[in-house]
Structures are given as C-alpha cells and as structure tokens.
C-alpha cells in the first residue's frame, strides 16, 4: 500500500495541565533561614504588621451581624499594605539564576495570608510561600498562575510569619512582578494543636472526618467539594463543582448566595482539604485554584453559581458533582463541608428531608430565604464555614446547598436548612438568577446528572495533514480505488481512535488504531474523512481531511504556516496545493483567490502580539521575544478569516 500520513494534533479532555497549586499543611521538610532553595541570603529585617486589637475586631464582627448583614465565617482582618516584593527581597545570584526571599510578620496573629494585586511570573520561575520553619508550604507557583486580573492570593498559614521565596533565571528577574496589597491578619485560631480527640482546627468534636467509615462510598463526591477563602483572605465558605446536562467540561461551582462579596475574581478554592485518616496524625495536602466569575445567584434559595477561572486538570482528580432537580424528598444522604475552616467533614441523615412552605428559621440575615430542604442529622452537624456546602441525596446527587440553621455539637438534634436545587433551577426567571441557563446547555428535560471526573483540555498544535513527501496540504488528491496507510501523530494518553470514513471508503486494517490502512472510493469526487482520539475522559475534538478523488487539484492557492512549533521565525505563505512543504508546517483547508492577506498573532486574551500584511504572498514574524506557550494566528483576506493554533517553543 502507498504510505499516506495523516497527522493531527488533538485536544484531549483528559490531558494533564499544570494549572494547579498544591499546599501541604503538614510539611515534613524543615525550612531554615537558608530557605527552600538553601541559599545564603543576606539577613534583612522582615516587614512588620503591628499587633491588632483583637477585641475590637470581634466587636466589629458582632456589629456586622447585628446590622443584619449575612456574612460568611470570618477569620481575619485585611490590613492594607504597599509591598514590592521584588524590591524588598534579599537576593542571591548563582549560576544564571536569581534567588529571592522576603518575610512578613503579622505580630500576634493566629494566621496570615497575603494578596498580590500585581502578579506576573516569567517563564522558568518558581515561587514558594510558607509559614515559619516551612510547616505549611505552597508551591511551586509558576507562570501558569498568571491571569488577566494580575491577582494571586495565598492560602492561610498557621502563625504570624510568612515567607515568599523566588527562583528565576537571572535574565528574567526584572520581569518578575509581585506586589502585595493586603495582608490578612488572622484573629481566630483555625489551626489548633492536636488534641486527644484527633480533630484539627476549631470545629466541634462531634464532626466526622470525611475519610471515616461514614464517608465510605462518597469518594467521588468529596472530590467535588472545596473550601473557599474570600474577603481578601478573611472569610470562609464551602461549595462544590457541579456537572451540566451536556457533560461539558466547564468548571461550574455551586455555593451560597450569602457568601457573595463581589470580589469572587480574587477568591481561592481549596480542594482535597481532608485528613488522610479517620483519626488523623497529620493535616491535609490540598490543591488551590484562584479566581472565578459570577454566573447567577438568588436569595430565595440562597444559591450562587460561579465558574472557576481555571479548569482543573484530570490528574487533580477533581469531580463535578451530579445533581437532582426533582421535587421528591430524599430519604437519606450526606452533607460534605468545612466547619469553621477545618479539614473536610461529613454529616449523615437517615430520615426524609422536609420541604416546608417557607424557611423554618426566620432570620434578619436571610430575610428572603423561602425554598429550602430541612435536614435532621444522624451523625455530625454544620457550623460557620459550612455555608454553601452541598447536600447529597441517596443517589449521590446534590439537592441543595447550606443556607442556615442552628445545629451544632451542643445541639445535634437541631435542624439545618439547605436552599433547594429544584427551586434554584428556575430561580428568579432570568439568566442571572437561575441555574438552568448554565447547567442545561442541551435545553433538555432531564431531572438528574451524574458525578463525573473533570478533565481539562490541553494546549495543542494546529492540525497537521500531509500525504507522502508533502506536509500541510488539505484538500489532498488521491487515486480512485487505491490503498493508503494513514497515520495520526502521537497523542498522549490515547487508548483508541475513531475514524469516520466517507461513502465508498473502507478499512483494510487497524480500524481503531493510529495507523489504519484505508482504500479510497472508486468514484471521482470530493470526500471528507474524520478522526478523533479517545481515552477514559472521552474524545478529542474531531478533525477532518478533505480528499479529492480523480485528476483534480489544480493550482488552488493555500496558506502554509511553518515551522510549527517555532522558536524564531514563523512564516505564513500563500502556496499552490501541489507544492511540497517541508516538515513542521501546516496548511489550512481554506483557499485564497490571490496571494494578498493580513495576519496577526494573539494570546489567549486576544492581545495582539504581531501583525502584518503579506508581500509577494508571504509574511514572516519574528517570535523570539514572545514567551513560550500556545498562541493563535488569525489570517484575513476580505471577509474570510482563518484561525490556527501555533506553539512557540524555546
């Protein structure tokens, strides 16, 4: 058979991404004055936040509650600062790298966190943030955390001392941007020392760790739950990732409306914050994501739907919880939450949920709360910090999120109220006040969804298609009733391939492999072939190849883009379809009636980085000063727009 190579770069819904940051709350590595990178830093005095009047902070909190302001669980006070970390840090230069260390002390604080309002890390830069002696440590934080808001917030660290340590290529040090705008001074001790009961934090002793026997069988659901840090690092709630009717990989996150503060773009979401044992001997290691956008919220059922700014990658094992909008009462289930900001807990119920006409707990804090499920707990309770946490039914589906209620370890027989998912579905009747607009992209009548693994699409090269000896030609001209070997370039994680052949084409061998043998149709004409790659998360985007059977071909003008990936020059050239193109080029499937066109390179935020008009059918962009990553090439002639993905690789 004549070899025919079909090379396609797929976008997987299960590829591994680095858009995540891990925090170890009980780090075994002791970090000395030489820091994480073990360098001899010049000793500089730390930045000092003076002691705060804790009694006044408690009084302020009580006044807010007394004024009827529904608030999440408050743990700290934001102290405005103006700190240029790069300028204030102590630096060491060594073998082409710069190492910096900067320390803040919030005198007398029970905990500390920081908020960067100017944040940018260049390529090949690492940042670690840790408490005294490195007992709690976050990192490495890399350029993957750069975002259009230029904001990044740390987690909450035990004690009064926090250190930021940086490693960057010396040539990139001037491009490191780290400005701290506020320090969260913790006045509540959410990290109490170990006690005989084996619990951590300040939650009541009747709360049950998520990995105790009561949590058996709820592993996927607990992987959807996160502790929220909002209010510039000062307040806590809980929430969960939720699925949608299309099983689309969109990071929707459900929590309580009364957690809203208008600054969700700067919130932190901490997943997997559980003790690894039922009676733990250590605290949690969790995964942090920063920032979200508001989609909808409504007071009547106290719900708020967000979309995280980052899509958790598959290797993070974060799930999107299934849900039910049925009006029928669940007979048993669980609540999964973070009471008082503690490690994840699970509460169980074994009596049917009540659905009162209105909330049985009238409150000046939530005066418009009406549509609730009321639960009586068999094991465990809820507390401040549990707000917004999911309530699951016997089928492991979310039916509501925590609004309010008087339960506690001192009153375990008291009941709690959860805003009903079925009411939140229709909400206030508008996109900004209901769930259905966002969670029902199929506009289906389905009442339930299942819990699924969230899988992130990775960056990908553009589609590469080439016949023997040629690269980048689409459409291609093949002979009738001839056999060819097709080949798909390696796709990481692929377990099989799905080929959709046009009429008259047939497989000779390897129908679900990357290298099938295919016989073309006997009739002349134009055909389209499709292929997608598959793995445990589903299928990649489907790509196509147009095939002309017969003499065809002509001198149709095509656009070739090469090399891709590139580290220096990127060439965009109008070329006849029968021209042989060298390796590392791509050709679009669009034709141009003449060689004049415009092109530009933009980043993921549509910021223009390069632009030009063709001369003699050609544009060459110098990309040496563009950072390594995935970008988009827009090619325009008249009303025709061709968009291709390009990879800049240093």
Coordinates of C-alpha atoms in Angstrom, one line a residue:
X1 CA 0.0 0.0 0.0
X2 CA 1.2 3.5 -0.7
X3 CA 2.0 5.4 2.5
X4 CA -0.2 8.3 3.3
X5 CA 0.4 10.2 6.6
X6 CA -2.4 12.0 8.3
X7 CA -1.0 14.0 11.2
X8 CA -3.5 15.5 13.6
X9 CA -2.8 17.2 16.9
X10 CA -5.8 16.6 19.2
X11 CA -7.1 18.4 22.1
X12 CA -7.9 16.0 24.8
X13 CA -10.5 16.5 27.6
X14 CA -8.2 14.5 29.9
X15 CA -4.7 15.8 29.3
X16 CA -2.5 16.8 32.1
X17 CA -2.2 20.5 32.8
X18 CA -0.1 22.4 35.4
X19 CA -2.8 24.9 36.2
X20 CA -2.9 24.0 39.9
X21 CA -1.0 24.8 43.0
X22 CA -0.6 22.4 45.9
X23 CA -0.4 23.3 49.6
X24 CA 1.0 20.9 52.2
X25 CA -0.5 21.8 55.6
X26 CA 1.9 19.5 57.5
X27 CA 5.2 19.6 55.6
X28 CA 7.9 17.2 56.8
X29 CA 10.7 19.3 55.4
X30 CA 12.1 21.8 57.9
X31 CA 13.0 25.1 56.2
X32 CA 15.8 27.0 57.9
X33 CA 17.0 30.6 57.4
X34 CA 18.6 29.4 54.1
X35 CA 15.1 29.0 52.7
X36 CA 13.5 26.4 50.4
X37 CA 16.4 26.8 47.9
X38 CA 19.1 26.6 50.6
X39 CA 20.8 29.9 49.8
X40 CA 22.9 32.2 52.0
X41 CA 20.5 35.2 51.9
X42 CA 21.6 38.5 53.4
X43 CA 19.6 39.0 56.5
X44 CA 17.1 41.8 56.1
X45 CA 14.5 42.8 58.7
X46 CA 11.0 41.4 58.0
X47 CA 8.1 43.6 57.1
X48 CA 6.1 44.0 60.3
X49 CA 2.3 44.3 60.7
X50 CA 1.8 45.7 64.1
X51 CA -0.4 43.9 66.7
X52 CA -4.2 44.4 66.1
X53 CA -6.9 45.0 68.7
X54 CA -8.5 41.5 68.6
X55 CA -11.3 42.5 70.9
X56 CA -12.2 45.4 68.6
X57 CA -12.2 43.0 65.6
X58 CA -14.6 40.7 67.4
X59 CA -16.8 43.7 68.3
X60 CA -16.8 44.8 64.6
X61 CA -17.8 41.3 63.5
X62 CA -20.7 41.3 66.0
X63 CA -21.8 44.7 64.9
X64 CA -22.0 43.5 61.3
X65 CA -24.1 40.5 62.3
X66 CA -26.3 42.8 64.5
X67 CA -26.9 45.1 61.5
X68 CA -28.5 42.2 59.6
X69 CA -25.6 41.6 57.2
X70 CA -25.4 37.9 56.2
X71 CA -21.7 37.1 56.1
X72 CA -19.5 34.0 55.6
X73 CA -17.5 32.8 58.5
X74 CA -14.9 35.5 59.3
X75 CA -11.4 34.5 60.5
X76 CA -9.2 37.6 59.7
X77 CA -9.0 41.3 59.1
X78 CA -7.5 42.6 55.8
X79 CA -4.7 45.1 56.5
X80 CA -3.8 47.3 53.5
X81 CA -0.1 47.4 52.6
X82 CA 2.1 48.5 49.8
X83 CA 4.9 46.0 49.3
X84 CA 7.0 45.5 46.2
X85 CA 8.4 42.0 47.0
X86 CA 11.0 42.0 44.2
X87 CA 12.4 45.3 45.5
X88 CA 12.3 44.4 49.2
X89 CA 13.5 40.8 49.0
X90 CA 17.1 39.7 49.8
X91 CA 18.6 38.3 46.5
X92 CA 21.4 35.8 45.8
X93 CA 22.8 35.3 42.2
X94 CA 24.1 31.9 41.4
X95 CA 24.9 30.0 38.1
X96 CA 22.5 32.0 35.9
X97 CA 19.7 32.1 38.5
X98 CA 18.4 34.7 40.9
X99 CA 17.0 33.6 44.3
X100 CA 15.0 36.0 46.4
X101 CA 13.5 35.7 49.9
X102 CA 11.0 38.1 51.7
X103 CA 9.4 37.7 55.1
X104 CA 6.3 39.3 56.7
X105 CA 5.4 39.1 60.3
X106 CA 1.8 39.9 61.5
X107 CA 2.7 40.4 65.1
X108 CA 0.4 38.3 67.4
X109 CA -1.7 36.9 64.5
X110 CA -3.1 33.4 64.8
X111 CA -2.8 33.0 61.0
X112 CA -1.6 35.0 58.0
X113 CA -2.2 35.2 54.3
X114 CA -1.3 37.7 51.5
X115 CA -2.9 39.1 48.4
X116 CA -1.0 40.1 45.3
X117 CA -2.7 42.8 43.2
X118 CA 0.2 42.8 40.8
X119 CA 1.3 39.3 39.9
X120 CA 3.3 38.1 37.0
X121 CA 5.9 35.3 36.9
X122 CA 8.0 34.9 33.8
X123 CA 8.9 31.5 32.2
X124 CA 11.1 29.1 34.3
X125 CA 10.3 30.9 37.5
X126 CA 9.1 29.3 40.8
X127 CA 7.7 30.8 43.9
X128 CA 7.0 29.2 47.2
X129 CA 5.0 30.6 50.1
X130 CA 5.4 29.1 53.6
X131 CA 4.9 29.5 57.3
X132 CA 7.6 29.6 59.9
X133 CA 10.0 26.6 59.5
X134 CA 8.0 25.5 56.4
X135 CA 5.4 23.7 58.4
X136 CA 2.9 24.8 55.8
X137 CA 4.1 25.4 52.3
X138 CA 2.5 26.2 48.9
X139 CA 4.3 25.7 45.6
X140 CA 5.8 25.7 43.3
X141 CA 3.8 28.6 41.9
X142 CA 4.7 29.1 38.3
X143 CA 3.8 31.2 35.2
X144 CA 0.7 29.0 34.9
X145 CA -0.9 31.1 37.6
X146 CA -0.6 34.3 35.6
X147 CA -4.0 35.7 34.8
X148 CA -5.7 38.7 33.2
X149 CA -6.6 40.2 36.6
X150 CA -2.9 40.1 37.6
X151 CA -4.1 38.8 41.0
X152 CA -3.0 35.9 43.1
X153 CA -3.9 35.1 46.7
X154 CA -2.1 32.8 49.1
X155 CA -3.6 30.2 51.3
X156 CA -4.0 30.8 55.1
X157 CA -0.8 29.9 57.0
X158 CA -0.6 29.0 60.7
X159 CA 1.1 31.6 62.9
X160 CA 2.2 35.1 62.4
X161 CA 5.1 34.6 60.0
X162 CA 5.1 34.1 56.2
X163 CA 7.9 33.9 53.7
X164 CA 7.8 34.3 49.9
X165 CA 10.8 32.7 48.1
X166 CA 11.5 33.0 44.4
X167 CA 13.8 31.3 41.9
X168 CA 14.1 32.8 38.4
X169 CA 16.6 32.9 35.6
X170 CA 18.8 36.0 36.2
X171 CA 17.8 37.3 32.7
X172 CA 14.1 37.2 33.8
X173 CA 14.4 38.7 37.2
X174 CA 13.5 42.1 36.0
X175 CA 10.2 40.7 34.6
X176 CA 9.1 39.3 38.0
X177 CA 6.1 41.3 39.3
X178 CA 5.0 40.7 42.8
X179 CA 3.1 43.4 44.7
X180 CA 1.2 42.7 47.9
X181 CA -1.8 45.0 48.5
X182 CA -3.1 43.4 51.7
X183 CA -2.2 41.0 54.5
X184 CA -5.0 39.0 56.2
X185 CA -4.4 39.2 60.0
X186 CA -5.9 36.1 61.5
X187 CA -7.6 36.7 64.8
X188 CA -9.4 33.3 65.1
X189 CA -7.2 30.2 65.6
X190 CA -8.3 27.8 62.9
X191 CA -5.2 25.7 63.4
X192 CA -5.4 24.5 66.9
X193 CA -2.8 21.9 68.0
X194 CA -3.5 18.2 68.1
X195 CA -6.0 17.2 70.8
X196 CA -6.8 13.7 72.2
X197 CA -10.0 13.5 70.0
X198 CA -7.8 13.5 66.9
X199 CA -9.6 16.5 65.4
X200 CA -7.9 19.6 63.9
X201 CA -9.0 23.2 63.7
X202 CA -11.8 24.7 65.7
X203 CA -14.8 22.7 64.6
X204 CA -16.8 20.8 67.3
X205 CA -15.7 17.3 68.4
X206 CA -18.9 15.7 67.0
X207 CA -17.9 16.5 63.4
X208 CA -16.7 13.5 61.4
X209 CA -13.7 13.5 59.2
X210 CA -14.6 12.8 55.6
X211 CA -12.4 9.7 55.4
X212 CA -14.1 8.0 58.4
X213 CA -16.4 5.0 57.7
X214 CA -19.3 7.4 57.3
X215 CA -17.6 8.7 54.2
X216 CA -17.2 5.3 52.5
X217 CA -18.7 5.3 49.1
X218 CA -18.7 9.1 48.8
X219 CA -15.1 9.4 47.4
X220 CA -16.1 11.0 44.1
X221 CA -18.5 13.4 45.8
X222 CA -15.9 14.6 48.3
X223 CA -13.6 15.2 45.3
X224 CA -16.0 17.9 44.2
X225 CA -16.0 19.9 47.4
X226 CA -13.8 22.9 48.1
X227 CA -13.1 25.3 51.0
X228 CA -13.5 28.9 49.8
X229 CA -11.3 31.7 51.0
X230 CA -12.8 35.1 50.2
X231 CA -12.9 38.7 51.5
X232 CA -9.2 39.3 50.8
X233 CA -8.3 36.2 52.8
X234 CA -10.6 37.0 55.7
X235 CA -13.7 34.7 55.3
X236 CA -14.6 31.1 54.7
X237 CA -17.4 29.2 53.0
X238 CA -17.8 25.8 51.3
X239 CA -19.0 24.8 47.8
X240 CA -18.8 22.1 45.2
X241 CA -18.2 21.7 41.5
X242 CA -21.3 20.8 39.6
X243 CA -22.0 18.9 36.3
X244 CA -24.2 20.0 33.5
X245 CA -26.6 18.2 31.2
X246 CA -24.1 18.2 28.3
X247 CA -21.3 16.8 30.4
X248 CA -19.3 19.7 29.1
X249 CA -16.0 20.3 30.9
X250 CA -17.0 23.7 32.4
X251 CA -15.8 24.4 36.0
X252 CA -19.2 25.5 37.4
X253 CA -19.1 25.8 41.2
X254 CA -22.2 26.0 43.5
X255 CA -22.2 27.8 46.9
X256 CA -24.4 30.0 48.9
X257 CA -25.6 33.5 47.9
X258 CA -24.8 34.9 51.3
X259 CA -21.1 34.2 50.7
X260 CA -21.2 36.8 47.9
X261 CA -18.9 39.8 48.4
X262 CA -18.5 41.0 44.9
X263 CA -14.8 40.0 44.7
X264 CA -15.1 36.4 43.5
X265 CA -12.4 37.1 40.9
X266 CA -10.0 37.1 43.8
X267 CA -11.3 34.1 45.8
X268 CA -9.2 31.0 46.4
X269 CA -10.7 27.5 46.2
X270 CA -9.0 24.7 48.2
X271 CA -9.8 21.1 47.1
X272 CA -8.9 17.8 48.8
X273 CA -8.5 19.6 52.2
X274 CA -9.2 16.5 54.3
X275 CA -7.3 14.5 56.8
X276 CA -5.9 11.3 55.2
X277 CA -7.1 9.2 58.1
X278 CA -10.2 9.0 60.2
X279 CA -8.3 9.7 63.4
X280 CA -5.6 11.7 61.8
X281 CA -2.0 12.1 62.7
X282 CA -1.4 14.8 60.2
X283 CA -3.3 17.5 58.4
X284 CA -4.2 17.9 54.7
X285 CA -2.5 18.4 51.4
X286 CA -4.8 20.3 49.1
X287 CA -5.0 21.8 45.6
X288 CA -5.6 25.5 45.2
X289 CA -7.2 27.4 42.3
X290 CA -7.6 31.2 42.2
X291 CA -10.5 33.3 40.9
X292 CA -13.9 32.8 39.5
X293 CA -16.6 34.7 37.6
X294 CA -20.2 35.1 38.8
X295 CA -22.9 33.4 36.6
X296 CA -26.1 33.5 38.7
X297 CA -27.4 34.0 42.3
X298 CA -30.7 34.3 44.0
X299 CA -31.8 35.0 47.6
X300 CA -35.0 32.9 47.6
X301 CA -33.0 29.6 47.7
X302 CA -29.7 31.3 48.7
X303 CA -27.7 29.9 45.8
X304 CA -24.7 31.3 43.9
X305 CA -23.2 29.8 40.7
X306 CA -19.6 30.6 39.8
X307 CA -17.3 29.5 37.0
X308 CA -13.7 29.0 38.1
X309 CA -11.1 30.8 36.1
X310 CA -9.1 27.6 35.7
X311 CA -10.3 24.2 34.6
X312 CA -8.9 21.5 37.0
X313 CA -6.8 19.0 35.0
X314 CA -7.7 15.3 35.1
X315 CA -4.6 14.5 37.2
X316 CA -6.0 16.6 40.0
X317 CA -8.9 14.0 40.5
X318 CA -11.4 16.8 40.9
X319 CA -15.0 15.8 40.1
X320 CA -18.1 17.7 39.1
X321 CA -21.0 16.5 41.3
X322 CA -24.2 15.2 39.8
X323 CA -27.5 16.8 40.9
X324 CA -31.2 16.3 41.0
X325 CA -33.9 18.9 40.5
X326 CA -36.6 16.5 41.5
X327 CA -39.1 17.9 44.0
X328 CA -39.3 14.5 45.7
X329 CA -37.9 14.2 49.2
X330 CA -34.6 12.4 49.6
X331 CA -34.8 9.6 52.2
X332 CA -31.1 9.6 53.2
X333 CA -27.7 11.1 52.3
X334 CA -24.9 13.3 53.4
X335 CA -23.6 16.8 53.7
X336 CA -19.9 17.4 53.0
X337 CA -18.4 20.6 54.3
X338 CA -15.6 22.6 56.1
X339 CA -17.0 23.7 59.5
X340 CA -15.0 26.6 61.0
X341 CA -12.5 26.2 58.1
X342 CA -11.5 22.8 59.4
X343 CA -10.4 19.8 57.3
X344 CA -13.3 18.3 55.4
X345 CA -16.2 16.7 57.4
X346 CA -19.2 14.6 56.5
X347 CA -22.6 14.6 58.2
X348 CA -25.3 12.0 57.5
X349 CA -29.1 11.9 57.6
X350 CA -31.4 8.8 57.6
X351 CA -34.8 10.4 57.7
X352 CA -36.6 12.0 54.7
X353 CA -35.9 15.7 54.1
X354 CA -38.7 18.1 54.9
X355 CA -39.9 20.7 52.4
X356 CA -41.7 23.4 54.4
X357 CA -43.7 26.2 52.7
X358 CA -41.0 28.7 53.9
X359 CA -37.8 28.5 55.9
X360 CA -38.5 27.4 59.5
X361 CA -35.6 29.6 60.7
X362 CA -36.7 33.2 60.2
X363 CA -33.6 35.4 60.1
X364 CA -32.8 39.0 59.6
X365 CA -29.6 37.8 57.9
X366 CA -31.5 35.9 55.2
X367 CA -35.0 37.6 55.1
X368 CA -35.8 36.4 51.6
X369 CA -34.9 32.8 52.1
X370 CA -38.0 30.7 51.2
X371 CA -37.3 27.5 49.4
X372 CA -35.4 25.0 51.5
X373 CA -34.9 21.4 52.3
X374 CA -34.7 20.8 56.1
X375 CA -32.5 18.1 57.4
X376 CA -32.2 16.3 60.7
X377 CA -28.7 14.8 61.2
X378 CA -28.0 11.3 62.3
X379 CA -24.2 12.0 62.6
X380 CA -22.4 15.3 62.6
X381 CA -23.6 18.9 62.3
X382 CA -22.7 22.1 60.5
X383 CA -21.0 25.3 61.6
X384 CA -19.8 28.6 60.3
X385 CA -17.7 27.9 57.3
X386 CA -20.1 25.1 56.2
X387 CA -22.2 27.7 54.3
X388 CA -22.8 26.8 50.7
X389 CA -21.8 23.2 51.2
X390 CA -23.6 20.5 49.2
X391 CA -26.4 18.3 50.5
X392 CA -26.5 14.9 48.6
X393 CA -29.4 12.5 48.3
X394 CA -29.4 8.7 48.4
X395 CA -28.3 8.6 44.7
X396 CA -25.2 10.8 45.4
X397 CA -26.7 13.9 43.7
X398 CA -26.8 17.4 45.0
X399 CA -30.3 18.6 46.1
X400 CA -29.3 21.8 47.8
X401 CA -26.6 24.0 49.4
X402 CA -26.4 25.1 53.1
X403 CA -28.2 28.3 53.9
X404 CA -28.6 28.4 57.6
X405 CA -29.7 26.5 60.7
X406 CA -29.0 26.1 64.4
X407 CA -27.3 22.7 64.5
X408 CA -24.1 22.3 66.5
X409 CA -22.3 19.8 68.7
X410 CA -24.1 21.3 71.7
X411 CA -27.5 20.9 69.9
X412 CA -27.1 18.0 67.4
X413 CA -30.9 17.4 67.3
X414 CA -31.4 20.9 65.8
X415 CA -32.1 21.0 62.0
X416 CA -30.4 22.8 59.2
X417 CA -31.9 24.5 56.0
X418 CA -30.5 24.0 52.5
X419 CA -31.6 26.0 49.5
X420 CA -33.4 23.7 47.2
X421 CA -31.7 22.9 43.9
X422 CA -35.1 22.4 42.1
X423 CA -36.1 26.0 43.0
X424 CA -32.7 27.4 42.1
X425 CA -33.1 25.7 38.7
X426 CA -35.8 28.3 37.7
X427 CA -34.8 30.9 40.3
X428 CA -35.9 34.4 39.5
X429 CA -36.6 33.6 35.9
X430 CA -33.5 35.3 34.3
X431 CA -30.1 34.0 33.4
X432 CA -28.5 35.9 36.3
X433 CA -31.0 34.4 38.8
X434 CA -31.3 30.7 37.8
X435 CA -29.2 27.6 37.3
X436 CA -30.9 26.2 34.2
X437 CA -29.3 28.7 31.8
X438 CA -25.9 27.5 32.7
X439 CA -26.3 23.8 33.7
X440 CA -28.7 22.9 30.9
X441 CA -26.8 23.7 27.7
X442 CA -28.8 21.0 25.9
X443 CA -32.1 22.5 26.9
X444 CA -33.2 19.0 27.9
X445 CA -35.9 17.9 30.2
X446 CA -33.6 15.7 32.3
X447 CA -34.0 15.9 36.0
X448 CA -30.6 14.5 37.1
X449 CA -27.0 14.3 36.2
X450 CA -24.2 12.0 37.4
X451 CA -20.9 12.8 39.2
X452 CA -18.0 12.9 36.6
X453 CA -14.3 13.5 36.6
X454 CA -13.4 17.0 35.3
X455 CA -10.9 16.7 32.5
X456 CA -9.1 19.7 31.2
X457 CA -8.3 20.3 27.5
X458 CA -4.6 20.8 26.9
X459 CA -2.9 23.2 24.6
X460 CA -2.4 21.7 21.1
X461 CA -0.6 22.3 17.9
X462 CA -2.7 23.2 14.9
X463 CA -3.9 20.4 12.6
X464 CA -1.1 18.9 10.5
X465 CA -2.2 16.9 7.4
X466 CA 0.2 15.7 4.7
X467 CA 0.5 13.0 2.0
X468 CA 3.7 11.1 1.3
X469 CA 6.6 13.6 0.9
X470 CA 4.3 16.5 1.4
X471 CA 3.2 18.2 4.6
X472 CA 0.2 20.5 5.2
X473 CA -1.9 20.1 2.1
X474 CA -5.7 20.0 2.5
X475 CA -7.6 19.1 0.3
X476 CA -5.4 16.2 -1.0
X477 CA -5.7 14.5 -4.3
X478 CA -5.6 10.6 -4.3
X479 CA -6.3 8.0 -6.9
X480 CA -9.5 6.0 -7.1
X481 CA -9.7 2.6 -5.5
X482 CA -6.2 2.8 -4.1
X483 CA -5.0 1.7 -0.7
X484 CA -3.1 4.1 1.6
X485 CA -1.6 4.0 5.1
X486 CA -2.9 6.8 7.2
X487 CA -1.1 7.9 10.3
X488 CA -2.0 10.1 13.3
X489 CA 0.8 11.7 15.1
X490 CA 1.3 10.5 18.7
X491 CA -1.5 11.7 21.1
X492 CA -0.5 11.5 24.7
X493 CA -2.9 9.2 26.7
X494 CA -4.9 8.0 23.7
X495 CA -6.3 4.5 24.0
X496 CA -8.1 4.3 20.6
X497 CA -9.0 6.3 17.6
X498 CA -12.4 6.7 15.9
X499 CA -12.3 7.1 12.1
X500 CA -15.4 8.1 10.2
X501 CA -15.0 7.2 6.5
X502 CA -16.9 8.8 3.6
X503 CA -19.1 6.6 1.4
X504 CA -17.1 4.2 -0.8
X505 CA -14.1 4.2 1.5
X506 CA -13.2 1.0 3.5
X507 CA -10.7 -0.2 6.1
X508 CA -8.0 -2.6 5.1
X509 CA -6.6 -2.9 8.6
X510 CA -6.4 -1.2 12.0
X511 CA -9.8 0.5 12.0
X512 CA -9.4 1.9 15.6
X513 CA -5.7 2.5 15.6
X514 CA -3.5 5.4 14.9
X515 CA -2.2 3.8 11.6
X516 CA -5.2 2.3 9.7
X517 CA -5.0 1.0 6.2
X518 CA -7.8 2.6 4.1
X519 CA -9.0 2.0 0.5
X520 CA -10.4 5.0 -1.3
X521 CA -13.7 5.1 -3.2
X522 CA -13.8 4.1 -6.9
X523 CA -15.8 7.1 -8.0
X524 CA -14.3 10.5 -8.6
X525 CA -15.5 13.3 -6.4
X526 CA -14.7 15.3 -3.2
X527 CA -14.9 13.4 0.1
X528 CA -14.4 14.3 3.8
X529 CA -12.8 12.0 6.3
X530 CA -12.9 12.5 10.1
X531 CA -10.8 11.2 13.0
X532 CA -10.8 11.7 16.8
X533 CA -8.7 10.3 19.6
X534 CA -10.2 8.6 22.7
X535 CA -9.3 7.9 26.3
X536 CA -11.0 7.4 29.6
X537 CA -12.3 11.0 29.7
X538 CA -13.9 10.8 26.3
X539 CA -12.9 12.0 22.8
X540 CA -10.8 14.8 21.5
X541 CA -12.1 17.4 19.1
X542 CA -12.9 15.8 15.8
X543 CA -10.6 16.8 12.9
X544 CA -11.2 16.4 9.2
X545 CA -9.4 15.9 5.9
X546 CA -10.9 16.8 2.5
X547 CA -9.9 14.3 -0.2
X548 CA -10.3 14.8 -4.0
X549 CA -10.6 11.5 -5.9
X550 CA -9.6 11.9 -9.6
X551 CA -7.4 14.3 -11.5
X552 CA -8.5 17.5 -9.6
X553 CA -6.1 19.5 -7.6
X554 CA -5.3 22.4 -9.9
X555 CA -3.3 25.3 -8.6
X556 CA -5.7 26.4 -5.8
X557 CA -4.0 28.9 -3.6
X558 CA -3.4 27.6 0.0
X559 CA -1.9 29.1 3.1
X560 CA 1.1 27.3 4.6
X561 CA 2.3 28.1 8.1
X562 CA 5.7 26.9 9.2
X563 CA 7.6 25.8 11.2
X564 CA 5.1 24.9 14.0
X565 CA 6.3 24.7 16.7
X566 CA 8.8 27.5 16.2
X567 CA 11.4 29.3 18.4
X568 CA 12.5 32.0 16.0
X569 CA 10.6 32.9 12.8
X570 CA 7.1 31.9 11.8
X571 CA 6.3 32.0 8.1
X572 CA 2.8 32.4 6.6
X573 CA 2.9 31.8 2.9
X574 CA 0.4 31.6 0.0
X575 CA 1.3 28.4 -1.9
X576 CA -0.2 26.2 -4.7
X577 CA -1.7 23.0 -3.4
X578 CA 0.7 20.7 -5.3
X579 CA 3.8 22.3 -3.7
X580 CA 5.8 20.1 -1.4
X581 CA 6.1 21.7 2.0
X582 CA 9.0 20.8 4.4
X583 CA 8.4 19.2 7.8
X584 CA 7.0 21.3 10.7
X585 CA 4.5 23.2 8.5
X586 CA 0.7 23.3 8.3
X587 CA -1.7 24.2 5.6
X588 CA -5.2 25.4 6.1
X589 CA -8.1 24.0 4.3
X590 CA -9.2 27.4 3.0
X591 CA -8.4 28.7 -0.4
X592 CA -7.4 32.2 -1.5
X593 CA -8.1 33.6 -4.9
X594 CA -4.9 35.7 -4.8
X595 CA -1.8 36.0 -2.6
X596 CA -2.7 39.2 -0.6
X597 CA -3.7 38.6 3.0
X598 CA -3.2 40.0 6.6
X599 CA -2.2 38.1 9.6
X600 CA -1.7 38.6 13.3
X601 CA -0.6 36.6 16.4
X602 CA -2.7 37.0 19.6
X603 CA -2.6 35.4 23.0
X604 CA -5.4 33.7 24.9
X605 CA -6.7 37.0 26.0
X606 CA -6.8 38.2 22.3
X607 CA -3.9 40.7 22.9
X608 CA -2.2 41.3 19.6
X609 CA 1.5 40.4 19.7
X610 CA 2.4 40.6 16.0
X611 CA 0.6 41.8 12.8
X612 CA 1.5 42.3 9.2
X613 CA 0.4 42.4 5.5
X614 CA 1.7 39.9 3.0
X615 CA 4.4 40.9 0.5
X616 CA 4.7 38.7 -2.5
X617 CA 2.3 36.2 -0.8
X618 CA 4.4 35.9 2.3
X619 CA 4.7 37.2 5.9
X620 CA 7.5 36.3 8.3
X621 CA 7.0 37.0 12.0
X622 CA 10.0 37.1 14.4
X623 CA 8.7 35.5 17.6
X624 CA 12.0 35.3 19.6
X625 CA 10.7 37.8 22.2
X626 CA 7.4 36.0 22.7
X627 CA 7.2 33.8 25.8
X628 CA 6.9 30.0 25.3
X629 CA 3.3 28.9 25.0
X630 CA 0.3 28.4 22.9
X631 CA -1.0 31.3 20.7
X632 CA -3.4 31.9 17.9
X633 CA -2.8 33.0 14.3
X634 CA -5.6 35.0 12.6
X635 CA -5.3 35.2 8.8
X636 CA -7.7 37.5 7.0
X637 CA -8.4 38.2 3.3
X638 CA -11.5 40.2 2.6
X639 CA -14.3 38.6 4.5
X640 CA -12.5 35.3 5.1
X641 CA -11.0 34.5 8.5
X642 CA -8.7 31.5 9.1
X643 CA -7.7 30.8 12.7
X644 CA -4.9 28.4 13.6
X645 CA -3.2 27.5 16.9
X646 CA 0.6 27.9 17.0
X647 CA 3.2 26.8 19.5
X648 CA 6.2 28.8 20.5
X649 CA 8.8 26.6 22.0
X650 CA 12.1 28.0 23.3

